[in-house]
Coordinates of C-alpha atoms in Angstrom, one line a residue:
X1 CA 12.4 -23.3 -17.0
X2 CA 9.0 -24.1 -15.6
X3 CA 6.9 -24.8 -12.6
X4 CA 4.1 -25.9 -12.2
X5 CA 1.1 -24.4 -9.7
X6 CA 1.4 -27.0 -6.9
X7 CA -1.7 -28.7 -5.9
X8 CA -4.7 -27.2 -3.9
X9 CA -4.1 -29.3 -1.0
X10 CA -0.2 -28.7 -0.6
X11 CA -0.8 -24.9 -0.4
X12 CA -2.6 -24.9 2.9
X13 CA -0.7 -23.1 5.7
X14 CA -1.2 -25.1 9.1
X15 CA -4.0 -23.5 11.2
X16 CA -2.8 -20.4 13.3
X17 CA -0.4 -19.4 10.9
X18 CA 0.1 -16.1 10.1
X19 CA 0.7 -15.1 6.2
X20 CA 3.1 -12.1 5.6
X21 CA 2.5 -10.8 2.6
X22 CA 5.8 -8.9 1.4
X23 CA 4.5 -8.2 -2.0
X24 CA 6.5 -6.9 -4.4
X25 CA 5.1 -3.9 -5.5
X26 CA 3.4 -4.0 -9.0
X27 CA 2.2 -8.1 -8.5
X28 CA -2.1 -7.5 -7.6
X29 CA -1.0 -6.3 -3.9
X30 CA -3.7 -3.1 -4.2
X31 CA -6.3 -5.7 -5.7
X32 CA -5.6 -8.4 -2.6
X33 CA -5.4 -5.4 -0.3
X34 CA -8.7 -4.6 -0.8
X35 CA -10.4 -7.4 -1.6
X36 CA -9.5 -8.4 2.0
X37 CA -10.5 -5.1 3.7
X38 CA -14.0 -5.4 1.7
X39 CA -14.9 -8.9 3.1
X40 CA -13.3 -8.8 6.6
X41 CA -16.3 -10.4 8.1
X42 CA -16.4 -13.2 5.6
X43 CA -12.8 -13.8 6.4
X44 CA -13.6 -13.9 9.8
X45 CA -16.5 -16.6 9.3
X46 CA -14.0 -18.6 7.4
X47 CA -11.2 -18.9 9.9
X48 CA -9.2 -16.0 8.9
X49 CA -8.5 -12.6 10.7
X50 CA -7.0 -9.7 8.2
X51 CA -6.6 -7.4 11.4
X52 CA -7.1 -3.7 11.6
X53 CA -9.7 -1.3 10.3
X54 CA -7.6 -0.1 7.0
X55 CA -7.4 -1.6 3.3
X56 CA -3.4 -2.6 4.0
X57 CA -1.3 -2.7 6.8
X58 CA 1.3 -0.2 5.5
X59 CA 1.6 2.2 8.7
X60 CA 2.2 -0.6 10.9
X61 CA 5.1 -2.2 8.5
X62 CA 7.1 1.0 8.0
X63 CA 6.5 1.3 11.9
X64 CA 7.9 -1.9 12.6
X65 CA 10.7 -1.1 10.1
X66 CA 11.8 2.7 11.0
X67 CA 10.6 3.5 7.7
X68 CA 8.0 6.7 6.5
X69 CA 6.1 7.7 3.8
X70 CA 6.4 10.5 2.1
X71 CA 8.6 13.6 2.2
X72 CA 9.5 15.1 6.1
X73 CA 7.4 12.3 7.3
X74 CA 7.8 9.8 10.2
X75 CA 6.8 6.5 11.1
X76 CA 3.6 6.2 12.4
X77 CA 4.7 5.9 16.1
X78 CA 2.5 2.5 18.0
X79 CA 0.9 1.4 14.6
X80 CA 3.0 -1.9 14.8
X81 CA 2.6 -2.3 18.7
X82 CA -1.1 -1.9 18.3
X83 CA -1.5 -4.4 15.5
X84 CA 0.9 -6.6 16.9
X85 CA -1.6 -6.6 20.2
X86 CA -4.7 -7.4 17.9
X87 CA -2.8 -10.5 16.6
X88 CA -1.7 -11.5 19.9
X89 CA -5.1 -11.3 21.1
X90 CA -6.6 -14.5 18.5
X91 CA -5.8 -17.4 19.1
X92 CA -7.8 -19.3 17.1
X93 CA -7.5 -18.4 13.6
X94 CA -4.9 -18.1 10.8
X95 CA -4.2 -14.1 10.0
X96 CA -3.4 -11.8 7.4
X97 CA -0.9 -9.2 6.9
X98 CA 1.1 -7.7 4.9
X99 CA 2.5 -4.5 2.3
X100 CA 4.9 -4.5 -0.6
X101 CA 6.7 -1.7 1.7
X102 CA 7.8 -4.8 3.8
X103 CA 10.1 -6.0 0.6
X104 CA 12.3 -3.1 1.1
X105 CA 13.7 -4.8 4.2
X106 CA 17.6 -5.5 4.5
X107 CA 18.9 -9.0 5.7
X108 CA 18.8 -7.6 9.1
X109 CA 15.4 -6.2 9.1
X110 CA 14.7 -9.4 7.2
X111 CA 15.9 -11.5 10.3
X112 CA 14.0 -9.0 12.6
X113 CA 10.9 -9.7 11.2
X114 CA 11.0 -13.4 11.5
X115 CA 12.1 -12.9 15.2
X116 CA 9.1 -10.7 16.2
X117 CA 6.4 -13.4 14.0
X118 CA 7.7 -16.4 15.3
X119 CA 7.0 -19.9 13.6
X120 CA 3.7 -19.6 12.7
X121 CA 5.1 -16.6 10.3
X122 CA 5.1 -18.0 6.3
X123 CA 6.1 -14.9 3.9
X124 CA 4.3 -14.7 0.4
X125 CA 6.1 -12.8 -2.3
X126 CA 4.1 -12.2 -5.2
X127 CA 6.0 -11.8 -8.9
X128 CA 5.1 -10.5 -12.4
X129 CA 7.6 -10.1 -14.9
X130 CA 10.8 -7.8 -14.5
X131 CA 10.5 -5.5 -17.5
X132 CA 6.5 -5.5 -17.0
X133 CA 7.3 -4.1 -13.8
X134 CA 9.5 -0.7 -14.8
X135 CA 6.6 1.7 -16.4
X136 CA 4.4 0.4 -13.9
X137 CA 6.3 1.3 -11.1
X138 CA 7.4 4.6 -12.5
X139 CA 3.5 5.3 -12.6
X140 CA 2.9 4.3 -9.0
X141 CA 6.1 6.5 -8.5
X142 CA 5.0 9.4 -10.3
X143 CA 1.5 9.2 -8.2
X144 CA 3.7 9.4 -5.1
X145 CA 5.4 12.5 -6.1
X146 CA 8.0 11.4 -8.7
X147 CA 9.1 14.4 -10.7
X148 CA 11.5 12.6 -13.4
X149 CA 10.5 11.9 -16.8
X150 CA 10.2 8.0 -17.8
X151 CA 13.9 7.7 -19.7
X152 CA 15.9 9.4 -17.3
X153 CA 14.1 7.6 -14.1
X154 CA 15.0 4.4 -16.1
X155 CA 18.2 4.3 -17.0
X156 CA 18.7 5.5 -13.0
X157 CA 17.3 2.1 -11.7
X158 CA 19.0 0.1 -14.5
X159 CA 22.1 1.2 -13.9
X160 CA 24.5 -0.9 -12.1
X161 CA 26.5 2.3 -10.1
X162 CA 26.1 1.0 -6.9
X163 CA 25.6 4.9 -5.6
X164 CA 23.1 6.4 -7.9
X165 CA 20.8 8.3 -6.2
X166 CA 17.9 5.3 -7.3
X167 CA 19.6 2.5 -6.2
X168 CA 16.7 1.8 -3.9
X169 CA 14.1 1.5 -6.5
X170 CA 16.4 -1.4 -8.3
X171 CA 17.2 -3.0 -5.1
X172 CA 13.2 -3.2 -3.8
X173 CA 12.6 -5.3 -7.7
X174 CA 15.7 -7.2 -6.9
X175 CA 13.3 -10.3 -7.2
X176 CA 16.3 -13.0 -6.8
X177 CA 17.5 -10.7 -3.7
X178 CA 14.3 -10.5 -2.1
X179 CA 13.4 -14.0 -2.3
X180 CA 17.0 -15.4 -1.2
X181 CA 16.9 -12.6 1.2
X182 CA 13.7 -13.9 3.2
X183 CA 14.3 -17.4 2.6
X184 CA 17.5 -17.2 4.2
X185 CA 15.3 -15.5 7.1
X186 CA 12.3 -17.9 7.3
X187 CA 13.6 -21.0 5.7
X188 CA 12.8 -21.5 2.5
X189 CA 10.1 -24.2 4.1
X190 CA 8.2 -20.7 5.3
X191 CA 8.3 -18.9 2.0
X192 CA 6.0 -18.8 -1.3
X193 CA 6.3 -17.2 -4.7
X194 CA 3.2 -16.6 -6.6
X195 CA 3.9 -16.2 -10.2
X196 CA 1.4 -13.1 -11.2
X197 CA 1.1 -13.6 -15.2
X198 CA -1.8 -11.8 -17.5
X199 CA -2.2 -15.7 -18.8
X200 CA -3.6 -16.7 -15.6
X201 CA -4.6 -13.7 -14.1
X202 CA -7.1 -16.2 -11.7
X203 CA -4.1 -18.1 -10.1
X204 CA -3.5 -14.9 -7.7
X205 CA -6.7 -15.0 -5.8
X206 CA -6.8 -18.5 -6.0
X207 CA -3.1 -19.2 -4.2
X208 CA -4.7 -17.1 -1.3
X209 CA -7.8 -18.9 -0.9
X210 CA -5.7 -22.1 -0.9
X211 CA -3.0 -20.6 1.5
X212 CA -5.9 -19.5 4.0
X213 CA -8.3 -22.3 3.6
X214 CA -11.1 -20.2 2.2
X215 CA -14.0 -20.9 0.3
X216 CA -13.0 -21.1 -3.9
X217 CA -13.7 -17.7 -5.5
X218 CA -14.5 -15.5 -2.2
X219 CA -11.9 -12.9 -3.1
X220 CA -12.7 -12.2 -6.5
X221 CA -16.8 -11.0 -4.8
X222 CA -15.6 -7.7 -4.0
X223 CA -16.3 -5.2 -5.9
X224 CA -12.7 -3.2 -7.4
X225 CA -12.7 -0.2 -9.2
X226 CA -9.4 0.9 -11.2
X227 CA -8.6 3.0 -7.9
X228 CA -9.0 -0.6 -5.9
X229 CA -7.2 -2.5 -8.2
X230 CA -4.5 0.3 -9.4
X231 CA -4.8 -0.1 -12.9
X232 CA -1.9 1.0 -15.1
X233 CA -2.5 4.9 -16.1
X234 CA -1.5 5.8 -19.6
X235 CA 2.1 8.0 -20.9
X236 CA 0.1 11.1 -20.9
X237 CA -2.2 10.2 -17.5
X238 CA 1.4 9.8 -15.7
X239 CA 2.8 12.5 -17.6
X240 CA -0.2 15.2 -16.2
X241 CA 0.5 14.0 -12.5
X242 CA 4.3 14.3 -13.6
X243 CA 3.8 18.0 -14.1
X244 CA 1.9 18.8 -11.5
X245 CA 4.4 17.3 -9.3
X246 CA 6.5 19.8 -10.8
X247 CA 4.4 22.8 -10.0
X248 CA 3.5 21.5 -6.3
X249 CA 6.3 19.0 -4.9
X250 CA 7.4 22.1 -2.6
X251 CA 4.6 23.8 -2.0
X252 CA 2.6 20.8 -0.6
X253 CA 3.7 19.0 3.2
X254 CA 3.2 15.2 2.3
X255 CA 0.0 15.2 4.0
X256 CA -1.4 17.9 1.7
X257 CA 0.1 16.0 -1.4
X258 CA -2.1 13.1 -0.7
X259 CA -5.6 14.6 -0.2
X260 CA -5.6 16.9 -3.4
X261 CA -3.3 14.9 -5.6
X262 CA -2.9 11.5 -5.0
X263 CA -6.1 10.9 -3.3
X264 CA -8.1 13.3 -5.4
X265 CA -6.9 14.3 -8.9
X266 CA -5.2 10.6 -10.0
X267 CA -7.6 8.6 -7.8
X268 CA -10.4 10.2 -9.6
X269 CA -8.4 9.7 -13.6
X270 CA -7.7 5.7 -12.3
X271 CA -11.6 5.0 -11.2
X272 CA -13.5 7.7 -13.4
X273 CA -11.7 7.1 -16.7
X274 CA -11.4 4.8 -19.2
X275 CA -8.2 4.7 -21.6
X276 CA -8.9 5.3 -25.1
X277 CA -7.3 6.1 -28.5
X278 CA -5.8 9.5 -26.8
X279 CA -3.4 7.7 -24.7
X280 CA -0.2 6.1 -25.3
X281 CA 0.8 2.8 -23.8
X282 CA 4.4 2.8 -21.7
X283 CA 6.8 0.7 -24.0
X284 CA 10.5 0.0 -23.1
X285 CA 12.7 0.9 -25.3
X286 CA 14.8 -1.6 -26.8
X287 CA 18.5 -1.5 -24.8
X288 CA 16.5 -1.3 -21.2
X289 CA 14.4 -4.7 -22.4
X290 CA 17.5 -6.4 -23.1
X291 CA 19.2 -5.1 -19.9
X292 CA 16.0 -6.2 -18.2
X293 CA 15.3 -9.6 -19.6
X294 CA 19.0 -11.0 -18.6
X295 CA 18.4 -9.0 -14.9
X296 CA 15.3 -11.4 -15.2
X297 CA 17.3 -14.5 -16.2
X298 CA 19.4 -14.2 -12.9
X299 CA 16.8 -13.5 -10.9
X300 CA 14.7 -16.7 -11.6
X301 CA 18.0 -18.9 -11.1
X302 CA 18.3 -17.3 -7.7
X303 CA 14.8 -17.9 -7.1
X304 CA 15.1 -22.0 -7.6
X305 CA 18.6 -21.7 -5.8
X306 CA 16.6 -21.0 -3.0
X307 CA 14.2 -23.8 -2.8
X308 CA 11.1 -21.9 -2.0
X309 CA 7.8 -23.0 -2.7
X310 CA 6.5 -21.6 -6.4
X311 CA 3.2 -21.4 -7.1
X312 CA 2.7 -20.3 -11.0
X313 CA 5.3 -20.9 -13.9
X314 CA 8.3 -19.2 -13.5
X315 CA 9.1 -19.4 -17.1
X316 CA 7.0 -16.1 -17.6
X317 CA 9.1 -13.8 -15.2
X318 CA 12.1 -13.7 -18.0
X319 CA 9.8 -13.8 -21.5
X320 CA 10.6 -10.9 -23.3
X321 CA 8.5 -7.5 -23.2
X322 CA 6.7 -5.7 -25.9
X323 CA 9.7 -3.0 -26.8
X324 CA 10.7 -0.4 -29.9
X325 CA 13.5 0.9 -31.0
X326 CA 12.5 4.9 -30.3
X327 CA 9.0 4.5 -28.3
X328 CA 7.6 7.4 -26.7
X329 CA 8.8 8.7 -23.5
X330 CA 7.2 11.8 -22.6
X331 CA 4.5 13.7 -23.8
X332 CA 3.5 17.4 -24.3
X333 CA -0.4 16.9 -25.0
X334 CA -2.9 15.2 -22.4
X335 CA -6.6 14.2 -23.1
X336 CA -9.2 16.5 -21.9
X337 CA -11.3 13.9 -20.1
X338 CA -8.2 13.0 -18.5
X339 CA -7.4 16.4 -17.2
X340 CA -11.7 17.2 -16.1
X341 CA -11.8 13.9 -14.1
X342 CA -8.4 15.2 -12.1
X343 CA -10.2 18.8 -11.7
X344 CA -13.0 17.0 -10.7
X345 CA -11.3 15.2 -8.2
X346 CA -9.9 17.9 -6.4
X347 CA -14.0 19.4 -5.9
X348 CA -14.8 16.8 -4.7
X349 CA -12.3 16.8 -1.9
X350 CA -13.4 20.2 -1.6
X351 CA -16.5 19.7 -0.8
X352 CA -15.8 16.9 1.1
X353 CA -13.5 19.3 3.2
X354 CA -16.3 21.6 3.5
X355 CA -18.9 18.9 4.5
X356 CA -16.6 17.9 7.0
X357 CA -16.3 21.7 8.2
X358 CA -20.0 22.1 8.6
X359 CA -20.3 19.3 10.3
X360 CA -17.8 20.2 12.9
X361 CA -19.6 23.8 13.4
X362 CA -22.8 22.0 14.0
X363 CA -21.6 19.6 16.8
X364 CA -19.5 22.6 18.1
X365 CA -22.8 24.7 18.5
X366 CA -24.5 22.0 19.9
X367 CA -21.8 21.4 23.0
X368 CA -22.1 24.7 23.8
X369 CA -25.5 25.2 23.9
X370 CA -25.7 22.1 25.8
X371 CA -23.2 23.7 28.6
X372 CA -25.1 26.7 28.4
X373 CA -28.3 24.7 29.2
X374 CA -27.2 22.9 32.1
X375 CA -25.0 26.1 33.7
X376 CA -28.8 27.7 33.9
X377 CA -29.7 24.5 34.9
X378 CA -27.6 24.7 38.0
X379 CA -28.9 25.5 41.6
X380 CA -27.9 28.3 42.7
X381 CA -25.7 28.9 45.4
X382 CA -28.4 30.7 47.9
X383 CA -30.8 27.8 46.8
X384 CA -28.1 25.1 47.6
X385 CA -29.0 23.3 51.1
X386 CA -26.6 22.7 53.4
X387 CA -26.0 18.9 52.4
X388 CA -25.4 20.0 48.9
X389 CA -23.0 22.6 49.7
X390 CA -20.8 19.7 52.2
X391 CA -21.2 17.2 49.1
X392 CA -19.9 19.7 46.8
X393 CA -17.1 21.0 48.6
X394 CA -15.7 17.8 49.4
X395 CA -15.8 16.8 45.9
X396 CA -13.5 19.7 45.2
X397 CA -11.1 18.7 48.1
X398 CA -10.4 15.4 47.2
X399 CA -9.8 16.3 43.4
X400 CA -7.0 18.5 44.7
X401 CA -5.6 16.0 46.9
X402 CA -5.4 13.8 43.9
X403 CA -3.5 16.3 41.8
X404 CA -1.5 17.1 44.7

């Protein structure tokens, strides 16, 4: 089966419509994501508003949603009501948001959202391949605290007992679900696919630029490091963040996870590093590539069921993965430059910490020797005239009548 990248023209959302980018995760979202945040000006000058001050718009979603982040977390209480007032506020150009969290939704939630965005809404759900997808989101997972190893986490999301305890990782790749799910929601007039395939790795940035009427080529200008564009990290990269997980998962508050792990140790491996001979690519093994090549099958039969717009070849979603027999699943030995750049990660947040510490002490000091200054500075009560003394005292009266 096969379609075709429809034309430039056709793409074009009408103007004032907002695009919802629902991801999935895994499809270029962290590379989009940031290309937008980088050139928020340029989108502006070009018609298009990607709101907030953030790379993503991923508190405001889970807001929306009920949903958190992270272990004995909560949603981000307002960040939905205060986006939602930004996008109110513009009335004259098209906008962007969006983050993969978004997929997660339920029919309900899926229904919800098109209540609250109206008709100017148009959802984008981006695709790669189904068995592509597996090591790569068991990476991302691992980053976020994950403390399986690769097999066991696998078989858990390929396994079709409705009540295993990772259901919810095989129902957010559910890519037939999700996009009958939200065309059902939208109409499947308000909904776009975007095939993400290594063969035309350009088509991504250019179904955006089409969508949003923006100047050819704008979005591949920023500049993405392997942090900005989440590059894949290696078996024994994922498998040094797995064990640390091990070691900290309950001695860290999520908070605490993020700024010395996930934004310190494997931020610094995914923009410092470079893969090399040391490292071992993630490789299916042979009875999850079949299960996942005929879960890819139904899922692209869904997908034209539904009779959303496709942008890309779908024929690619269902090809078979590079697989082996007995590949490698874990590993006991990680490459020194891998484990430096995460030590050197961690000093750097350090010092940042630190910096950030210093800082505070300074602009403490100076507040207080700036009250200090003026309490000299003050007349003194004998020196007061009587004028003073009347203005001062009614000043005083009328601030308790107002708390009163």
């Amino acid at each position: 089966m096969s379609t075709s990248t429809a034309p430039t023209e056709s793409l074009q959302l009408p103007e004032r419509a907002l695009l919802l980018h629902i991801g999935l995760m895994k499809t270029g979202t962290t590379s989009l994501q940031n290309a937008a945040a980088a050139l928020r000006p340029q989108l502006l000058a070009q018609g298009v508003r990607y709101p907030g001050t953030k790379v993503n718009h991923r508190s405001a979603v889970n807001d929306f949603m009920g949903h958190s982040w992270g272990w004995d977390t909560t949603p981000v209480e307002g960040a939905w009501r205060r986006l939602r007032a930004e996008i109110d506020a513009d009335t004259d150009h098209r906008v962007w948001i969006g983050h993969e969290f978004a997929a997660n939704a339920d029919d309900a939630t899926a229904a919800r959202w098109r209540q609250e965005l109206g008709e100017r809404a148009h959802a984008v759900v981006t695709l790669r391949n189904y068995g592509s997808i597996l090591p790569s989101l068991w990476q991302q997972m691992t980053k976020e605290g994950e403390r399986l190893e690769f097999e066991p986490w696998l078989r858990g999301v390929l396994s079709d007992d409705p009540d295993h305890e990772l259901r919810s990782f095989r129902d957010r790749i559910d890519q037939g679900r999700v996009v009958t799910r939200w065309a059902e929601a939208f109409g499947p007039e308000h909904v776009t696919v975007v095939v993400v395939d290594k063969s035309t790795p350009e088509l991504l940035f250019d179904a955006f630029e089409s969508m949003l009427a923006l100047e050819p080529g704008l979005l591949r200008t920023a500049k993405l490091d392997g942090k900005a564009s989440n590059r894949g990290m290696s078996l024994e990269e994922a498998e040094l963040l797995r064990r640390l997980n091990l070691k900290l998962r309950k001695q860290l508050t999520w908070l605490e996870y993020c700024k010395w792990l996930r934004d310190s140790a494997s931020t610094a491996v995914l923009r410092w590093r470079r893969t090399g001979d040391h490292d071992t690519r993630l490789v299916l093994p042979t009875w999850a590539a079949e299960i996942a090549e005929a879960r890819a099958s139904s899922h692209v039969e869904q997908i034209v069921a539904s009779g959303v717009r496709v942008v890309g070849d779908l024929a690619p979603l269902r090809a078979p993965v590079r697989s082996a027999e007995d590949p490698p699943l874990r590993s006991d030995v990680v490459p020194i430059d891998a484990a430096v750049e995460a030590i050197l990660g961690v000093i750097r947040q350090g010092r940042r910490e630190e910096d950030r510490l210093a800082t505070a002490r300074e602009e403490i000091a100076q507040l207080e020797a700036t009250a200090k200054d003026r309490r000299r500075a003050g007349p003194a009560l004998s020196d007061a005239s009587g004028r003073e003394l009347v203005r001062a005292l009614g000043s005083r009266v009328k601030r308790r009548l107002r708390r009163g």
